[in-house]
Each structure stands twice: as C-alpha cells, then as structure tokens.
Amino acid sequence: MQIIKIRSLLSILLLMFIVNGAAMAKDDVLQQDMVDLEGEYIPALFLTSQVPVNPQVTPGMAIQAMSVYVDSWESFRDYYITYRSSWRNWISYFSQVQLLVNEAVEEVDNNHFLEAHEVLELVRTTMREFRGRNGFPKFITDELTAFHTIMGDIIAISNSTFDDDTIAILSDLYNKGSHAWFKVEKNTVDQYAWGLSDAEMMAYNEFIIAERAALDQFETALSGFDGNPTAIISAASGLKPAQAKAYLLLGNFPQP
C-alpha cells in the first residue's frame, strides 16, 4: 500500500512538472511575441514624434510605421487576449491598449502626429504595467521606460524656475533615475531575441555606458550648484540622447 502511495505521489509530481514546463514554454513564446510587437511599436512611437520637427521624416513614414504596428498589435491581441482568464490582470489591459491604439490611429488619420505620439506614450506605460503584473518584470524596454519617465521629470523641473526646494527634488529624482538605470545595466539584452547585429549590440552597450556617464555629470552639476542653474539644465538635457539611442536600437525600423 505504501509503495502504491509513493508511486501515486511521484505521478502527481511528474504531471506537475510537465504542466509547469509546458506553461513556461508557452510563456517563452509569449515573451518573444511581445519582443516582436515592441519592435514594431518603437518606430511608430518615434516617427510620430518626428514629423512635426524633422524634415527628413515624412508623414508617409509615420503612417506606414503606424500601420505596421496596428497590424502587429491586432494579431497579438487576437491570439493572446484569452491566454489568461483574469480580467483585472490580463484582459483589461488589452481593452486599455485597444482604446489607446484607436485614439492614436484617429490622430494619425487627422495628421495630428504629435498628439498620436503622446497617446502612444500611454501605450508604452500601459504595456509596462501589464508585463509587470503578469510575470515579465525584467522586460528591457520596460526598464528603459521606467528611466524615461524619471528623466522626463528631471528635464522638466530643471527647465522650470528654481526655488529653495528644486535642488532637493532633483537630487531625489537623480537617485531614483540612477537606480532605474542600474536595472537597465543589469538586465542584459538578448541579442538574438531582439534581432540585433553584432555592431548594433556593441552600439547598444556603448549607449548604456554613455548614459551612466551622463548621470554622473548630472550628479556633479547638482553637487556644485552655486545659484546658477545653467550647468544643471545642460546636464539634464544631456540625459536624453544616449538612452533614446539605446531604446531606438530595439525598434524594427525599415531599412533604407
């Protein structure tokens, strides 16, 4: 009787292992599909921001990028919306993103590209929350998004009127930003999942290092503040280029 119980227990454990292994394999496919979706999202996000300010980016380029992203999103949505049954943690996010995508498409159709870009920024933060709730806490673009949000606050405050609290606020944001960038540094990019060439991977790593140097420069400007905010404004603006270039390398831009 004891042998039968042991065999039954072993059978249950084996079944649990098989089921959990299958779930992990399915989640690996899901993660790659999220990577592929992100690759199409990034060009749409970037090019809609460039139409109003960059003469080399035509409306047609942004429209095409948006069309590719929408097709990718709809395929992802249709396949995965019932992948998990939780409304709160899963299905509701598909509904939220769909509303935002609809709004962004409408703005693009009306040639309101900057407005479309702002809506797509909300897609970015919504997808980050979605992945964090569902077992994908180290998705690299989400780590970059977390830093991007803090960096935006730093730049905005640095360009506002300084008062007695400004340096303390910026110092706190620097600490948060430095910690957020540490997570980016620690979270190695899967070169093959993101489809990066060796040269692109090398460039990405160089941008990661350059951003840390920019953060160090911003910290120096804060510590040396003498009542003239010029150095802080300059150092805050210097936080943007390297992180933006690292993020854009993860996008699937059309080849010229």
mmCIF file of C-alpha atoms in Angstrom:
data_model
loop_
_atom_site.group_PDB
_atom_site.id
_atom_site.type_symbol
_atom_site.label_atom_id
_atom_site.label_comp_id
_atom_site.label_asym_id
_atom_site.label_seq_id
_atom_site.Cartn_x
_atom_site.Cartn_y
_atom_site.Cartn_z
ATOM 1 C CA MET A 1 0.000 0.000 0.000
ATOM 2 C CA GLN A 2 2.845 2.376 0.885
ATOM 3 C CA ILE A 3 4.539 1.681 -2.463
ATOM 4 C CA ILE A 4 1.312 2.490 -4.302
ATOM 5 C CA LYS A 5 1.022 5.805 -2.424
ATOM 6 C CA ILE A 6 4.608 6.705 -3.269
ATOM 7 C CA ARG A 7 4.047 5.869 -6.927
ATOM 8 C CA SER A 8 0.882 7.970 -6.942
ATOM 9 C CA LEU A 9 2.764 10.882 -5.399
ATOM 10 C CA LEU A 10 5.561 10.548 -7.951
ATOM 11 C CA SER A 11 2.988 10.511 -10.755
ATOM 12 C CA ILE A 12 1.407 13.705 -9.440
ATOM 13 C CA LEU A 13 4.798 15.414 -9.133
ATOM 14 C CA LEU A 14 5.734 14.324 -12.651
ATOM 15 C CA LEU A 15 2.448 15.658 -14.007
ATOM 16 C CA MET A 16 3.007 18.979 -12.214
ATOM 17 C CA PHE A 17 6.498 19.187 -13.704
ATOM 18 C CA ILE A 18 5.179 18.511 -17.204
ATOM 19 C CA VAL A 19 2.363 21.056 -16.854
ATOM 20 C CA ASN A 20 4.647 23.725 -15.405
ATOM 21 C CA GLY A 21 7.235 23.044 -18.097
ATOM 22 C CA ALA A 22 4.620 23.417 -20.815
ATOM 23 C CA ALA A 23 3.399 26.675 -19.286
ATOM 24 C CA MET A 24 6.946 28.034 -19.175
ATOM 25 C CA ALA A 25 7.496 27.057 -22.807
ATOM 26 C CA LYS A 26 4.288 28.823 -23.818
ATOM 27 C CA ASP A 27 5.360 31.895 -21.841
ATOM 28 C CA ASP A 28 8.689 31.887 -23.669
ATOM 29 C CA VAL A 29 6.782 32.107 -26.960
ATOM 30 C CA LEU A 30 4.618 34.863 -25.496
ATOM 31 C CA GLN A 31 7.697 36.827 -24.441
ATOM 32 C CA GLN A 32 9.197 36.560 -27.930
ATOM 33 C CA ASP A 33 5.908 37.719 -29.415
ATOM 34 C CA MET A 34 5.966 40.685 -27.035
ATOM 35 C CA VAL A 35 9.509 41.441 -28.189
ATOM 36 C CA ASP A 36 8.375 41.323 -31.812
ATOM 37 C CA LEU A 37 5.393 43.589 -31.052
ATOM 38 C CA GLU A 38 7.660 46.042 -29.268
ATOM 39 C CA GLY A 39 9.940 46.084 -32.279
ATOM 40 C CA GLU A 40 7.051 47.388 -34.412
ATOM 41 C CA TYR A 41 5.784 49.755 -31.725
ATOM 42 C CA ILE A 42 9.034 51.696 -31.328
ATOM 43 C CA PRO A 43 9.154 53.038 -34.937
ATOM 44 C CA ALA A 44 5.526 54.181 -34.662
ATOM 45 C CA LEU A 45 6.267 55.927 -31.371
ATOM 46 C CA PHE A 46 9.412 57.611 -32.666
ATOM 47 C CA LEU A 47 8.325 58.625 -36.166
ATOM 48 C CA THR A 48 5.072 60.228 -34.992
ATOM 49 C CA SER A 49 7.182 62.461 -32.747
ATOM 50 C CA GLN A 50 9.490 63.437 -35.609
ATOM 51 C CA VAL A 51 7.053 64.518 -38.327
ATOM 52 C CA PRO A 52 6.460 67.981 -36.803
ATOM 53 C CA VAL A 53 10.154 68.695 -36.152
ATOM 54 C CA ASN A 54 12.300 66.670 -38.553
ATOM 55 C CA PRO A 55 12.011 67.445 -42.290
ATOM 56 C CA GLN A 56 13.644 64.097 -43.101
ATOM 57 C CA VAL A 57 10.670 62.252 -41.584
ATOM 58 C CA THR A 58 7.657 62.475 -43.867
ATOM 59 C CA PRO A 59 4.036 61.916 -42.827
ATOM 60 C CA GLY A 60 4.038 58.831 -45.041
ATOM 61 C CA MET A 61 6.836 57.269 -42.996
ATOM 62 C CA ALA A 62 4.899 57.734 -39.773
ATOM 63 C CA ILE A 63 1.683 56.491 -41.340
ATOM 64 C CA GLN A 64 3.407 53.351 -42.626
ATOM 65 C CA ALA A 65 5.035 52.656 -39.237
ATOM 66 C CA MET A 66 1.683 53.129 -37.542
ATOM 67 C CA SER A 67 0.003 50.732 -39.972
ATOM 68 C CA VAL A 68 2.623 48.040 -39.351
ATOM 69 C CA TYR A 69 2.296 48.455 -35.596
ATOM 70 C CA VAL A 70 -1.509 48.300 -35.667
ATOM 71 C CA ASP A 71 -1.413 45.094 -37.729
ATOM 72 C CA SER A 72 1.061 43.591 -35.268
ATOM 73 C CA TRP A 73 -0.997 44.690 -32.276
ATOM 74 C CA GLU A 74 -4.212 43.240 -33.708
ATOM 75 C CA SER A 75 -2.531 39.892 -34.382
ATOM 76 C CA PHE A 76 -1.089 39.857 -30.862
ATOM 77 C CA ARG A 77 -4.446 40.865 -29.356
ATOM 78 C CA ASP A 78 -6.453 38.249 -31.234
ATOM 79 C CA TYR A 79 -4.066 35.457 -30.308
ATOM 80 C CA TYR A 80 -3.419 36.301 -26.669
ATOM 81 C CA ILE A 81 -6.469 38.085 -25.269
ATOM 82 C CA THR A 82 -7.805 34.802 -23.831
ATOM 83 C CA TYR A 83 -4.361 33.390 -22.973
ATOM 84 C CA ARG A 84 -5.131 34.025 -19.303
ATOM 85 C CA SER A 85 -8.577 34.329 -17.779
ATOM 86 C CA SER A 86 -8.084 37.193 -15.296
ATOM 87 C CA TRP A 87 -9.985 40.307 -16.319
ATOM 88 C CA ARG A 88 -8.129 42.577 -13.912
ATOM 89 C CA ASN A 89 -4.584 41.416 -14.574
ATOM 90 C CA TRP A 90 -4.854 40.369 -18.216
ATOM 91 C CA ILE A 91 -7.897 41.053 -20.369
ATOM 92 C CA SER A 92 -8.482 44.603 -19.085
ATOM 93 C CA TYR A 93 -5.054 45.641 -20.359
ATOM 94 C CA PHE A 94 -5.920 44.502 -23.870
ATOM 95 C CA SER A 95 -9.009 46.697 -23.665
ATOM 96 C CA GLN A 96 -6.985 49.674 -22.426
ATOM 97 C CA VAL A 97 -4.369 49.337 -25.153
ATOM 98 C CA GLN A 98 -7.026 48.900 -27.831
ATOM 99 C CA LEU A 99 -8.692 52.175 -26.828
ATOM 100 C CA LEU A 100 -5.336 53.943 -26.976
ATOM 101 C CA VAL A 101 -4.475 52.411 -30.351
ATOM 102 C CA ASN A 102 -7.838 53.518 -31.717
ATOM 103 C CA GLU A 103 -7.193 57.048 -30.487
ATOM 104 C CA ALA A 104 -3.672 57.133 -31.933
ATOM 105 C CA VAL A 105 -4.946 55.906 -35.312
ATOM 106 C CA GLU A 106 -7.573 58.637 -35.343
ATOM 107 C CA GLU A 107 -4.936 61.288 -34.595
ATOM 108 C CA VAL A 108 -2.702 59.984 -37.399
ATOM 109 C CA ASP A 109 -5.655 59.941 -39.809
ATOM 110 C CA ASN A 110 -6.146 63.632 -39.000
ATOM 111 C CA ASN A 111 -2.419 64.368 -39.431
ATOM 112 C CA HIS A 112 -2.073 65.117 -35.720
ATOM 113 C CA PHE A 113 1.203 63.250 -35.361
ATOM 114 C CA LEU A 114 2.447 64.767 -32.114
ATOM 115 C CA GLU A 115 -0.919 64.058 -30.486
ATOM 116 C CA ALA A 116 -0.681 60.470 -31.731
ATOM 117 C CA HIS A 117 2.802 60.236 -30.223
ATOM 118 C CA GLU A 118 1.511 61.337 -26.817
ATOM 119 C CA VAL A 119 -1.186 58.652 -26.945
ATOM 120 C CA LEU A 120 1.384 56.030 -27.921
ATOM 121 C CA GLU A 121 3.449 57.029 -24.878
ATOM 122 C CA LEU A 122 0.490 55.845 -22.801
ATOM 123 C CA VAL A 123 0.608 52.512 -24.624
ATOM 124 C CA ARG A 124 4.236 52.270 -23.524
ATOM 125 C CA THR A 125 3.454 52.706 -19.817
ATOM 126 C CA THR A 126 0.338 50.518 -20.006
ATOM 127 C CA MET A 127 2.268 47.626 -21.526
ATOM 128 C CA ARG A 128 4.933 48.027 -18.847
ATOM 129 C CA GLU A 129 2.312 47.684 -16.126
ATOM 130 C CA PHE A 130 0.730 44.741 -17.951
ATOM 131 C CA ARG A 131 4.005 42.836 -18.136
ATOM 132 C CA GLY A 132 4.914 43.640 -14.543
ATOM 133 C CA ARG A 133 1.615 42.200 -13.326
ATOM 134 C CA ASN A 134 1.972 39.042 -15.364
ATOM 135 C CA GLY A 135 5.418 37.681 -14.662
ATOM 136 C CA PHE A 136 7.638 39.655 -17.018
ATOM 137 C CA PRO A 137 9.271 42.137 -14.609
ATOM 138 C CA LYS A 138 12.618 42.416 -16.423
ATOM 139 C CA PHE A 139 11.466 43.230 -19.947
ATOM 140 C CA ILE A 140 14.211 45.564 -21.151
ATOM 141 C CA THR A 141 12.063 48.214 -22.838
ATOM 142 C CA ASP A 142 10.014 48.446 -19.647
ATOM 143 C CA GLU A 143 13.187 49.136 -17.686
ATOM 144 C CA LEU A 144 14.050 51.838 -20.228
ATOM 145 C CA THR A 145 10.523 53.241 -19.899
ATOM 146 C CA ALA A 146 10.844 53.461 -16.112
ATOM 147 C CA PHE A 147 14.014 55.510 -16.536
ATOM 148 C CA HIS A 148 12.480 57.576 -19.339
ATOM 149 C CA THR A 149 9.659 58.685 -17.026
ATOM 150 C CA ILE A 150 12.060 59.840 -14.306
ATOM 151 C CA MET A 151 14.316 61.517 -16.862
ATOM 152 C CA GLY A 152 11.347 63.453 -18.223
ATOM 153 C CA ASP A 153 10.609 64.786 -14.736
ATOM 154 C CA ILE A 154 14.271 65.780 -14.289
ATOM 155 C CA ILE A 155 14.347 67.709 -17.563
ATOM 156 C CA ALA A 156 11.020 69.429 -16.897
ATOM 157 C CA ILE A 157 11.970 70.555 -13.392
ATOM 158 C CA SER A 158 15.463 71.619 -14.478
ATOM 159 C CA ASN A 159 13.908 73.913 -17.064
ATOM 160 C CA SER A 160 11.451 75.473 -14.616
ATOM 161 C CA THR A 161 12.044 78.319 -12.160
ATOM 162 C CA PHE A 162 14.406 77.256 -9.380
ATOM 163 C CA ASP A 163 13.365 77.768 -5.767
ATOM 164 C CA ASP A 164 14.627 76.577 -2.375
ATOM 165 C CA ASP A 165 13.305 73.041 -2.928
ATOM 166 C CA THR A 166 14.449 72.473 -6.511
ATOM 167 C CA ILE A 167 17.879 71.002 -5.758
ATOM 168 C CA ALA A 168 16.435 68.634 -3.153
ATOM 169 C CA ILE A 169 13.751 67.484 -5.609
ATOM 170 C CA LEU A 170 16.276 66.995 -8.403
ATOM 171 C CA SER A 171 18.642 65.124 -6.079
ATOM 172 C CA ASP A 172 15.847 62.743 -5.143
ATOM 173 C CA LEU A 173 14.988 62.240 -8.817
ATOM 174 C CA TYR A 174 18.659 61.660 -9.604
ATOM 175 C CA ASN A 175 18.790 58.887 -7.006
ATOM 176 C CA LYS A 176 15.665 57.283 -8.471
ATOM 177 C CA GLY A 177 16.974 57.686 -12.001
ATOM 178 C CA SER A 178 20.360 56.222 -11.114
ATOM 179 C CA HIS A 179 18.671 53.204 -9.556
ATOM 180 C CA ALA A 180 16.382 52.793 -12.580
ATOM 181 C CA TRP A 181 19.383 52.913 -14.908
ATOM 182 C CA PHE A 182 21.176 50.344 -12.782
ATOM 183 C CA LYS A 183 18.310 47.964 -13.597
ATOM 184 C CA VAL A 184 18.862 48.670 -17.297
ATOM 185 C CA GLU A 185 22.589 47.999 -16.890
ATOM 186 C CA LYS A 186 21.913 44.755 -15.036
ATOM 187 C CA ASN A 187 19.275 43.496 -17.474
ATOM 188 C CA THR A 188 21.328 42.208 -20.401
ATOM 189 C CA VAL A 189 19.617 42.381 -23.785
ATOM 190 C CA ASP A 190 19.051 39.081 -25.581
ATOM 191 C CA GLN A 191 20.753 39.931 -28.870
ATOM 192 C CA TYR A 192 19.034 37.224 -30.866
ATOM 193 C CA ALA A 193 15.544 37.725 -29.436
ATOM 194 C CA TRP A 194 15.722 41.404 -30.404
ATOM 195 C CA GLY A 195 17.384 40.695 -33.752
ATOM 196 C CA LEU A 196 20.459 42.847 -33.138
ATOM 197 C CA SER A 197 23.582 42.510 -35.227
ATOM 198 C CA ASP A 198 26.972 42.378 -33.518
ATOM 199 C CA ALA A 199 27.555 46.027 -34.453
ATOM 200 C CA GLU A 200 24.169 47.041 -33.058
ATOM 201 C CA MET A 201 24.819 45.117 -29.855
ATOM 202 C CA MET A 202 28.150 46.883 -29.449
ATOM 203 C CA ALA A 203 26.500 50.259 -30.054
ATOM 204 C CA TYR A 204 23.761 49.440 -27.526
ATOM 205 C CA ASN A 205 26.327 48.642 -24.831
ATOM 206 C CA GLU A 206 28.182 51.869 -25.611
ATOM 207 C CA PHE A 207 24.964 53.868 -25.185
ATOM 208 C CA ILE A 208 24.345 52.178 -21.823
ATOM 209 C CA ILE A 209 27.807 53.244 -20.651
ATOM 210 C CA ALA A 210 27.338 56.753 -22.056
ATOM 211 C CA GLU A 211 24.092 57.190 -20.139
ATOM 212 C CA ARG A 212 25.812 56.330 -16.867
ATOM 213 C CA ALA A 213 28.424 58.982 -17.651
ATOM 214 C CA ALA A 214 25.617 61.487 -18.305
ATOM 215 C CA LEU A 215 24.060 60.622 -14.944
ATOM 216 C CA ASP A 216 27.414 61.159 -13.252
ATOM 217 C CA GLN A 217 27.683 64.559 -14.927
ATOM 218 C CA PHE A 218 24.205 65.497 -13.736
ATOM 219 C CA GLU A 219 25.114 64.488 -10.174
ATOM 220 C CA THR A 220 28.243 66.675 -10.385
ATOM 221 C CA ALA A 221 26.179 69.640 -11.584
ATOM 222 C CA LEU A 222 23.788 69.201 -8.667
ATOM 223 C CA SER A 223 26.550 68.956 -6.082
ATOM 224 C CA GLY A 224 28.316 72.033 -7.491
ATOM 225 C CA PHE A 225 25.188 74.209 -7.730
ATOM 226 C CA ASP A 226 26.097 77.849 -6.985
ATOM 227 C CA GLY A 227 22.774 79.521 -7.663
ATOM 228 C CA ASN A 228 23.166 79.475 -11.446
ATOM 229 C CA PRO A 229 21.086 76.655 -12.938
ATOM 230 C CA THR A 230 22.820 76.703 -16.339
ATOM 231 C CA ALA A 231 25.039 73.689 -15.621
ATOM 232 C CA ILE A 232 22.111 71.682 -14.264
ATOM 233 C CA ILE A 233 19.907 72.475 -17.268
ATOM 234 C CA SER A 234 22.689 71.432 -19.628
ATOM 235 C CA ALA A 235 23.421 68.213 -17.713
ATOM 236 C CA ALA A 236 19.710 67.350 -17.510
ATOM 237 C CA SER A 237 19.351 67.741 -21.278
ATOM 238 C CA GLY A 238 22.411 65.523 -21.663
ATOM 239 C CA LEU A 239 20.490 62.626 -20.114
ATOM 240 C CA LYS A 240 18.308 62.169 -23.181
ATOM 241 C CA PRO A 241 20.489 61.247 -26.189
ATOM 242 C CA ALA A 242 22.160 58.007 -25.059
ATOM 243 C CA GLN A 243 19.069 56.419 -23.521
ATOM 244 C CA ALA A 244 16.998 57.352 -26.578
ATOM 245 C CA LYS A 245 19.542 55.797 -28.943
ATOM 246 C CA ALA A 246 19.656 52.596 -26.874
ATOM 247 C CA TYR A 247 15.857 52.370 -26.946
ATOM 248 C CA LEU A 248 15.597 53.041 -30.678
ATOM 249 C CA LEU A 249 18.086 50.271 -31.456
ATOM 250 C CA LEU A 250 15.436 47.838 -30.212
ATOM 251 C CA GLY A 251 12.959 49.019 -32.850
ATOM 252 C CA ASN A 252 12.366 47.251 -36.143
ATOM 253 C CA PHE A 253 12.836 50.260 -38.417
ATOM 254 C CA PRO A 254 12.505 49.846 -42.200
ATOM 255 C CA GLN A 255 15.889 49.508 -43.868
ATOM 256 C CA PRO A 256 16.732 52.355 -46.299
#
